Short mmCIF file of C-alpha atoms in Angstrom, two decimals:
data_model
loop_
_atom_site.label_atom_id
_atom_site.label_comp_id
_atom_site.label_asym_id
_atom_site.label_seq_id
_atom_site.Cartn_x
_atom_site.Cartn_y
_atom_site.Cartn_z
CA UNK A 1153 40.19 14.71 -46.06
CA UNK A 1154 37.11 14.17 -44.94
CA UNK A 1155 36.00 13.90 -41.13
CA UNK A 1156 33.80 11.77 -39.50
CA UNK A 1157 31.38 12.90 -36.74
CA UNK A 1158 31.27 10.75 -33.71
CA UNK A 1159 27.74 11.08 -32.40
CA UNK A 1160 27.43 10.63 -28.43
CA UNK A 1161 24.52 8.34 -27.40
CA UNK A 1162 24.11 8.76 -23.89
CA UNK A 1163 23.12 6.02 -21.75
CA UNK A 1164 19.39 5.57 -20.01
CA UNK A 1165 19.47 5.66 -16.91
CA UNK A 1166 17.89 2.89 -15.06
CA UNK A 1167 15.26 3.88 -12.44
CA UNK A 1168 13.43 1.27 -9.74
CA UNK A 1169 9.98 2.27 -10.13
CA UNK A 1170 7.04 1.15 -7.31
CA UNK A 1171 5.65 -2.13 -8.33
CA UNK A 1172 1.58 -1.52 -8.60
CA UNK A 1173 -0.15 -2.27 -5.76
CA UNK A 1174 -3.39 -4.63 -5.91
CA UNK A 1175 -6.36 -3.65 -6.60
CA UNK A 1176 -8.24 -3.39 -2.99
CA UNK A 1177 -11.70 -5.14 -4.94
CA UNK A 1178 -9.41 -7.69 -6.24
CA UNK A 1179 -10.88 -11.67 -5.68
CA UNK A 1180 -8.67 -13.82 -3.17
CA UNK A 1181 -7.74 -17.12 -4.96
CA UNK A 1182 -9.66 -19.82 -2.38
CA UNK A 1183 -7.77 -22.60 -0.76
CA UNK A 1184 -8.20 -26.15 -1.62
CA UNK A 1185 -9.43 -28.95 0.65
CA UNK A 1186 -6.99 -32.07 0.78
CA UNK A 1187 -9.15 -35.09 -0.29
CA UNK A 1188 -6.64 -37.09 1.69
CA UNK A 1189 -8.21 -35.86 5.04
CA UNK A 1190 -11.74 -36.28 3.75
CA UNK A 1191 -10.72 -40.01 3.52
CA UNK A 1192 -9.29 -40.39 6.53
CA UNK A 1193 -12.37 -39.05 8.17
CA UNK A 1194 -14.71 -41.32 6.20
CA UNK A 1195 -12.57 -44.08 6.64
CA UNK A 1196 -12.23 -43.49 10.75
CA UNK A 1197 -16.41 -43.06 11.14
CA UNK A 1198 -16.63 -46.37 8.79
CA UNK A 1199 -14.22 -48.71 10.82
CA UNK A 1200 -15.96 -47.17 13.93
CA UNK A 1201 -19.21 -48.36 12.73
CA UNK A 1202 -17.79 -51.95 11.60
CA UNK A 1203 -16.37 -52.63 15.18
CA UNK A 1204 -19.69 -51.53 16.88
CA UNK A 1205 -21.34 -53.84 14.72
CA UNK A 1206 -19.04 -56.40 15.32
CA UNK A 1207 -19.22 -56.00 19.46
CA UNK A 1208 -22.88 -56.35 18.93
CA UNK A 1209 -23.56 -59.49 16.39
CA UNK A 1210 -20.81 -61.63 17.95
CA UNK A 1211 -20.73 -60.57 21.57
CA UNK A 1212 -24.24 -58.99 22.86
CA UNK A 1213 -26.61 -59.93 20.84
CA UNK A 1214 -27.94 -64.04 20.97
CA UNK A 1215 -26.89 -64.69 17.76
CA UNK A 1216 -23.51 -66.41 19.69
CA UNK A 1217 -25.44 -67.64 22.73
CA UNK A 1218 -25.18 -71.28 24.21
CA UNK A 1219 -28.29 -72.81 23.54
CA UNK A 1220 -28.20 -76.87 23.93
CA UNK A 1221 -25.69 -78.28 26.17
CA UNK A 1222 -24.36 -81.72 25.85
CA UNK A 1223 -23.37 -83.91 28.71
CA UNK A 1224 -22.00 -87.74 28.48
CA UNK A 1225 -20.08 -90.20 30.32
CA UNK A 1226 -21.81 -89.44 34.13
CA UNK A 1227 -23.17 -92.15 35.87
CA UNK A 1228 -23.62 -91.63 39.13
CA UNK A 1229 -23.56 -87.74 39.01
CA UNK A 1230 -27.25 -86.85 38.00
CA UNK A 1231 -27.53 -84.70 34.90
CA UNK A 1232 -30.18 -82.45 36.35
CA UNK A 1233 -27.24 -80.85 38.42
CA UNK A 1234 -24.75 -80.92 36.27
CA UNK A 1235 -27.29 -78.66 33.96
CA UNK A 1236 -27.55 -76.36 37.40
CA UNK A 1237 -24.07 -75.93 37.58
CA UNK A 1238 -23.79 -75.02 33.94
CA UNK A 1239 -26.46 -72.70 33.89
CA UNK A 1240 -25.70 -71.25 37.20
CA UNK A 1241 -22.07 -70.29 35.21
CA UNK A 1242 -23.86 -68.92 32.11
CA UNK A 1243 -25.87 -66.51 34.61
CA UNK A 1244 -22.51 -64.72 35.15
CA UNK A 1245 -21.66 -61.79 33.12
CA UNK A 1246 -17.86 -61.65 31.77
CA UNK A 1247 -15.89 -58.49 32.40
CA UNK A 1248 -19.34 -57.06 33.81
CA UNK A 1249 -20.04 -56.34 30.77
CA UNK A 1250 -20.71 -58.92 28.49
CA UNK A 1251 -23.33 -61.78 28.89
CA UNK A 1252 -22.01 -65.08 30.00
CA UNK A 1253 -24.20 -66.93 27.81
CA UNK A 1254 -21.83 -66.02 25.11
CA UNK A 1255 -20.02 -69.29 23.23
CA UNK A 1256 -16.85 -66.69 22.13
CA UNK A 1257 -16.70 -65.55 25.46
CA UNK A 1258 -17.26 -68.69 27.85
CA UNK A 1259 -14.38 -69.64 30.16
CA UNK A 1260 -14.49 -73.53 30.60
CA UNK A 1261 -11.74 -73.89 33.35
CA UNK A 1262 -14.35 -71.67 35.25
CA UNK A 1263 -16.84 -74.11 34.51
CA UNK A 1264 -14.41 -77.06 35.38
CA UNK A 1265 -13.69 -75.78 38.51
CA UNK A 1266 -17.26 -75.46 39.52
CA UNK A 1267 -17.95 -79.05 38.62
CA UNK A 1268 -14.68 -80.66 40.41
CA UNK A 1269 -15.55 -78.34 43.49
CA UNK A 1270 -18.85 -80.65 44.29
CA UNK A 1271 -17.83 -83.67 42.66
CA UNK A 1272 -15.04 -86.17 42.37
CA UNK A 1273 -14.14 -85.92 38.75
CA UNK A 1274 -11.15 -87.42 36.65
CA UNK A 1275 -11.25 -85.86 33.75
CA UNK A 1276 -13.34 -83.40 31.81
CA UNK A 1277 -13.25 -82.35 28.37
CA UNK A 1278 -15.24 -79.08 27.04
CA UNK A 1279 -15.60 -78.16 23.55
CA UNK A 1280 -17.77 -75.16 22.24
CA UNK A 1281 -19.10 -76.16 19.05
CA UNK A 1282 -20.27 -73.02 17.26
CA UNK A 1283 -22.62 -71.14 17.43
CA UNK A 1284 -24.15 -72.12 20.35
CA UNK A 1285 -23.61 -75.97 21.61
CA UNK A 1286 -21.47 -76.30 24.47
CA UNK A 1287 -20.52 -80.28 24.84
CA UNK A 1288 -19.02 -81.69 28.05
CA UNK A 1289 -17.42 -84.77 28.29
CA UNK A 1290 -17.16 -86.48 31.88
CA UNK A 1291 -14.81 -89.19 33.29
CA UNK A 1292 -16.05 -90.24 36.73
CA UNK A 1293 -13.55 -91.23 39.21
CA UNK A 1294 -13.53 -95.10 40.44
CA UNK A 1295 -13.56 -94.25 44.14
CA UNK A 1296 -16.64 -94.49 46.11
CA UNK A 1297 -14.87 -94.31 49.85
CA UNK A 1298 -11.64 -92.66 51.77
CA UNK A 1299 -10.80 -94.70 53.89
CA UNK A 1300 -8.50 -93.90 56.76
CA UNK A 1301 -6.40 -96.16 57.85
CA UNK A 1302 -4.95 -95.71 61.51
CA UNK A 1303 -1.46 -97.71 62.78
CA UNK A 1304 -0.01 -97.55 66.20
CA UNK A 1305 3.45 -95.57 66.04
CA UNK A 1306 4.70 -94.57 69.50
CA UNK A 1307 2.99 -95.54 72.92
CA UNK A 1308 3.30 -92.47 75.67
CA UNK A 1309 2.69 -92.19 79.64
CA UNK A 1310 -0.09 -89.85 79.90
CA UNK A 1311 -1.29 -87.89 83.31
CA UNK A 1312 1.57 -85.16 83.07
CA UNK A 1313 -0.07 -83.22 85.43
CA UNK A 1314 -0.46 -86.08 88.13
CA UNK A 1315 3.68 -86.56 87.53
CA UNK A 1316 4.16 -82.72 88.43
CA UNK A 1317 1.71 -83.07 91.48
CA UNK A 1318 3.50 -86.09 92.76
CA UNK A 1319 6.95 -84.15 92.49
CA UNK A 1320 6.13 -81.80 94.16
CA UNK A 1321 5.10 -83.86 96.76
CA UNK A 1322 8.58 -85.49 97.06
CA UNK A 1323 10.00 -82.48 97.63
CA UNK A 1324 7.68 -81.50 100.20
CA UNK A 1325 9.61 -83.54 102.85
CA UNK A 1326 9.06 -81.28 105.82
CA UNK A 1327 5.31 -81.62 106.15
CA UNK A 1328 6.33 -84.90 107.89
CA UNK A 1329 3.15 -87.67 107.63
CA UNK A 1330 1.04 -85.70 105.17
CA UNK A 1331 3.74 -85.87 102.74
CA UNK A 1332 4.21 -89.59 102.85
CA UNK A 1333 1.42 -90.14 102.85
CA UNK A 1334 0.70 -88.20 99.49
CA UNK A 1335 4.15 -89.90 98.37
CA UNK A 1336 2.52 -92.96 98.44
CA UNK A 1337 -0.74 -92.33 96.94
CA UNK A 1338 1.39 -90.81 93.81
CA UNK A 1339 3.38 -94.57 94.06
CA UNK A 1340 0.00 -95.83 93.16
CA UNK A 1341 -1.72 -93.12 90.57
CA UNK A 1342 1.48 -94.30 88.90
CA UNK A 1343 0.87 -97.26 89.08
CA UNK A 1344 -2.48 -97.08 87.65
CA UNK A 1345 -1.50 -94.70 85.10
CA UNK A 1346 -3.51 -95.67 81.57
CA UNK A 1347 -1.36 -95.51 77.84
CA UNK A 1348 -1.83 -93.04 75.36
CA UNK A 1349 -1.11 -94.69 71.94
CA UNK A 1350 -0.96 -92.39 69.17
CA UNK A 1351 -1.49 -93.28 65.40
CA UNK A 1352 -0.59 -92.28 62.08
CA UNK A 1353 -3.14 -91.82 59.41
CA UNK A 1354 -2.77 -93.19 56.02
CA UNK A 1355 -5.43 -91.87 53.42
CA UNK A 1356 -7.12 -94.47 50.17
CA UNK A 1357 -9.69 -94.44 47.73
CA UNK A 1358 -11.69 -97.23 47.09
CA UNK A 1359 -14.20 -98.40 44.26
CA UNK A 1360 -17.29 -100.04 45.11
CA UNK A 1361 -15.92 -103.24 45.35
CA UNK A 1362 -13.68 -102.68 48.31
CA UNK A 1363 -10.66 -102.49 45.88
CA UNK A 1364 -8.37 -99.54 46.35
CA UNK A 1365 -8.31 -97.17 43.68
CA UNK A 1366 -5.19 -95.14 44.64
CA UNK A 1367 -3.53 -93.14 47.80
CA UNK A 1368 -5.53 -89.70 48.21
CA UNK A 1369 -2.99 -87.81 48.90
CA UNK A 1370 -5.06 -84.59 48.50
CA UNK A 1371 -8.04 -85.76 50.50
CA UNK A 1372 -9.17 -82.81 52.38
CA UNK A 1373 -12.32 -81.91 50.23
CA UNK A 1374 -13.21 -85.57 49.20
CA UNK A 1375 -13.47 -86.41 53.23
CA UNK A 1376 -16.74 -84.07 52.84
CA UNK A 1377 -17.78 -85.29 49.98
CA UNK A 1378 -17.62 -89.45 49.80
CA UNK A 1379 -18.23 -91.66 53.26
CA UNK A 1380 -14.69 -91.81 55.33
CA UNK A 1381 -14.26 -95.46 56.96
CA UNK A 1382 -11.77 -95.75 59.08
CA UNK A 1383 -9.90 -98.69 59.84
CA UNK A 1384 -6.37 -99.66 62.36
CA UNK A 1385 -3.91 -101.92 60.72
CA UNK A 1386 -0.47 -102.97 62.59
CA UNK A 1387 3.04 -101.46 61.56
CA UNK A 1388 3.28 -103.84 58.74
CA UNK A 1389 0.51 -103.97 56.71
CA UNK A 1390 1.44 -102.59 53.93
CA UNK A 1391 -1.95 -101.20 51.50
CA UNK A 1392 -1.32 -101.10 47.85
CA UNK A 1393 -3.12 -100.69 44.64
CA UNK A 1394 -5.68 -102.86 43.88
CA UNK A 1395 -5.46 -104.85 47.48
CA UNK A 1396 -9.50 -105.80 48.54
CA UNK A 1397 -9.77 -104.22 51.95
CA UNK A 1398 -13.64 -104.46 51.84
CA UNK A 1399 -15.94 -106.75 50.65
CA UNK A 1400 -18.83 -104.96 48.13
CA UNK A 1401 -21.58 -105.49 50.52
CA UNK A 1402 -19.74 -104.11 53.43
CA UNK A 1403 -19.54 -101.14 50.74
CA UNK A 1404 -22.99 -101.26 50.04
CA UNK A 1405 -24.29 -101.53 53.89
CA UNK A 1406 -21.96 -98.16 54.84
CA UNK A 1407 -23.53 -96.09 51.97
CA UNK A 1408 -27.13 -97.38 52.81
CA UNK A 1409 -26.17 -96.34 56.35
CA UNK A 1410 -24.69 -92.78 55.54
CA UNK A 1411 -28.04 -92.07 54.08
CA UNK A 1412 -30.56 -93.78 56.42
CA UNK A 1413 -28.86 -91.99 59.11
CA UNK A 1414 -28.63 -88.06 56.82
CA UNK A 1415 -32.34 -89.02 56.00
CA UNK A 1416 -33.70 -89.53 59.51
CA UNK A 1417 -36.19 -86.86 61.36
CA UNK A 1418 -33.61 -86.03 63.74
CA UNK A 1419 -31.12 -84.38 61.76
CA UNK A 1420 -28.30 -86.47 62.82
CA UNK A 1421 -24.92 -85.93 60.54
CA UNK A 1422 -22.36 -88.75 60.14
CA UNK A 1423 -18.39 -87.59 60.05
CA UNK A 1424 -17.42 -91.15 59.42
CA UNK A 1425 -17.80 -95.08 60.23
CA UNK A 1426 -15.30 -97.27 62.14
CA UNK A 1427 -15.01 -100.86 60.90
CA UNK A 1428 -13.11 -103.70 63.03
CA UNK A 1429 -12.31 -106.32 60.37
CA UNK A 1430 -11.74 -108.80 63.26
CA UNK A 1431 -15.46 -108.18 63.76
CA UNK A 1432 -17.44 -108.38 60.45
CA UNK A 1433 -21.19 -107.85 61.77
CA UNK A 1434 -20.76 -104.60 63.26
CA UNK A 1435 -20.19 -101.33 62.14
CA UNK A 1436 -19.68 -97.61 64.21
CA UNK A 1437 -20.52 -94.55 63.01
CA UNK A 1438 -19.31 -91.59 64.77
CA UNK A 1439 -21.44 -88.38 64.50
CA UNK A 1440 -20.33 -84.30 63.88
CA UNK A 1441 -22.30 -84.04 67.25
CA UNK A 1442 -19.53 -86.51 69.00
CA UNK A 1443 -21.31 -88.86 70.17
CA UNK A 1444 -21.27 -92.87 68.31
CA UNK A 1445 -23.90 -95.31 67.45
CA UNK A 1446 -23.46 -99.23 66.97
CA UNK A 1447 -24.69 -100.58 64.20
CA UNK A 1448 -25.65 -104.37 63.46
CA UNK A 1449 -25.17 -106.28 59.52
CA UNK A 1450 -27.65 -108.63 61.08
CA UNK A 1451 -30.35 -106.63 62.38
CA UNK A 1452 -32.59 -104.68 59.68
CA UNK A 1453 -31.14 -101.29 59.36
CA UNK A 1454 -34.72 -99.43 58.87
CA UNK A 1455 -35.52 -101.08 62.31
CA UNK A 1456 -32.26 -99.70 63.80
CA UNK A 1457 -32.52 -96.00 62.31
CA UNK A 1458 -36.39 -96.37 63.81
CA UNK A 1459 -34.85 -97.33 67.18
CA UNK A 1460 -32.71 -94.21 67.02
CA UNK A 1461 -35.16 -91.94 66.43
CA UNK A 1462 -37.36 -92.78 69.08
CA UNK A 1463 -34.27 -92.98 71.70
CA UNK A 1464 -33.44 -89.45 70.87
CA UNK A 1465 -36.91 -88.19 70.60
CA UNK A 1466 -38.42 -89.88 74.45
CA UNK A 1467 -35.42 -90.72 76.06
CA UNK A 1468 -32.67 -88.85 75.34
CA UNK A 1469 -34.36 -85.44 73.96
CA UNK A 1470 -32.29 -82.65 74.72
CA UNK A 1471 -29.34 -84.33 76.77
CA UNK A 1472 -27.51 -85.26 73.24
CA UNK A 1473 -24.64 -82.89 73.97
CA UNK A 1474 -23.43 -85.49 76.83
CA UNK A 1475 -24.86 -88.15 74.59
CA UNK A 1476 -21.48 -90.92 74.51
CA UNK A 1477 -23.02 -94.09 72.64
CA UNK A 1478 -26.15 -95.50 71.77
CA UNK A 1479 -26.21 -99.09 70.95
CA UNK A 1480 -28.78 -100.68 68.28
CA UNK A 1481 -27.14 -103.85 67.75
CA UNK A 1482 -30.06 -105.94 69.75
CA UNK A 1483 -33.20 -106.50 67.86
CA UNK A 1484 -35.94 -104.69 70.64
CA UNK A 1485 -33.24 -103.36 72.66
CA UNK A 1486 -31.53 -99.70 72.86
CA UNK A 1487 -28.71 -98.94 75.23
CA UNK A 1488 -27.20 -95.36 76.10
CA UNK A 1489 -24.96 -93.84 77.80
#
């Protein structure tokens, strides 16, 4: 029988041996710039450059700049100051920045408001028509005159003071004569007392043919700007639209008057004109100063502005402050007072 050897094969051991170490001289791999970033960088400086270019063609530089403006429909407003108020507008710089001249830029309620704060407008219409017209439309309003007219609503005892004296004189019934005697000249201050009659004021515009226009019922600015007549009606006159109040040359003699008298050497300012239309040769114009003047439809006008000039240069001078009337209804006549 034969007998196999068994051989023994022992097993390797296994041993963790020191990974190498790098070489010291060894080249570090280099890192990699993202292209995104270069991109984004490019892009950034590009768009900046756009907008700058931008700001500049279509907002600073005159390639955008109102150059002819257009103006229809006035009539009575002269163009020559419309163009003064429009330029005047285009002067001012928007933001503080940016020149005012600029068609993208150009506010036209600010414009608007200039034009309706010096003159009675309707309606206006601004369009910009690029790149640099600026067209304004105008729509003058009918009314020529406020008029202001005055009814009686309450009639009051005036002379409070007096009343207070004269009680107290009642009740002074000691002082024996002196006090009746005061009693009795109260009996006839009362007697003599004068009315007060107070009025309410009703506000109209009308065209140049005496018709009214419409109620102002914001007249505040237009009493500085158009010739005020005043009138008094009675409780029931009732004024509508499109009643005639005034005749056209009525119209026509107050505005000829407003300006004689704003023209004269003597710098004499008219608030406004009374008109009694009981009366319809006469005319009163009261002035800022106070004082009133009487006016004649049938005397020349040039002759009775003439008249007033020379009363307030030799006569009157420098007493106009307790100036109360001066009357140049008679043809080589002046009265005063």
């Amino acid at each position: 029988m034969i007998r196999k050897h068994r051989y023994y094969k022992p097993k390797r051991r296994q041993y963790n041996l020191p990974t190498p170490q790098r070489s010291r001289h060894q080249p570090q791999t280099e890192k990699k710039v993202n292209p995104l970033i270069i991109k984004k960088i490019i892009s950034a400086i590009f768009f900046c450059c756009c907008f700058i270019w931008f700001v500049y063609f279509f907002l600073l530089s005159d390639n955008f700049f109102i150059k002819a403006i257009n103006i229809s429909g006035n009539e009575n407003i002269p163009k020559n100051d419309l163009q003064k108020i429009v330029r005047a507008r285009l002067e001012q710089k928007r933001w503080l920045i940016f020149p005012g001249k600029n068609i993208l830029l150009f506010d036209k309620q600010d414009l608007i408001s200039d034009i309706e704060d010096k003159y009675i407008i309707e309606n206006i219409k601004i369009k910009k028509k690029l790149p640099f017209t600026l067209s304004i439309e105008l729509e003058e309003k009918l009314a020529r005159v406020v008029l202001r007219a005055k009814t009686p609503i309450s009639i009051t005892q005036s002379n409070e003071e007096e009343e207070e004296e004269n009680t107290e004189d009642k009740q002074g019934t000691i002082a024996g004569e002196h006090v009746s005697h005061n009693i009795e000249d109260g009996e006839e201050q009362n007697e003599k007392r004068e009315e007060e009659i107070k009025y309410s004021e009703d506000y109209y515009y009308l065209d140049v043919n005496g018709i009214v226009v419409s109620s102002a019922m914001d007249h505040q600015n237009d009493l500085l700007k158009f010739p005020v007549i005043e009138i008094q009606t009675s409780d029931q006159t009732k004024i509508n639209s499109g009643d005639i109040i005034l005749s056209r040359e009525k119209i026509e003699f107050v505005f000829e008057a407003y300006e004689a008298i704003h023209s004269s050497r003597e710098n004499v300012s008219v608030a406004y004109v009374v008109l009694d239309l009981d009366v319809s040769n006469e005319m009163t114009f009261v002035t800022k100063e106070g004082w009133q003047g009487l006016l004649s439809t049938q005397v020349s006008l040039e002759t009775q502005i003439k008249k007033l000039e020379l009363a307030l240069q030799e006569k009157i001078k420098d007493k106009r402050h307790e100036l109360q009337y001066v009357d140049l209804r008679i043809k080589d006549r002046v009265y005063f007072k």
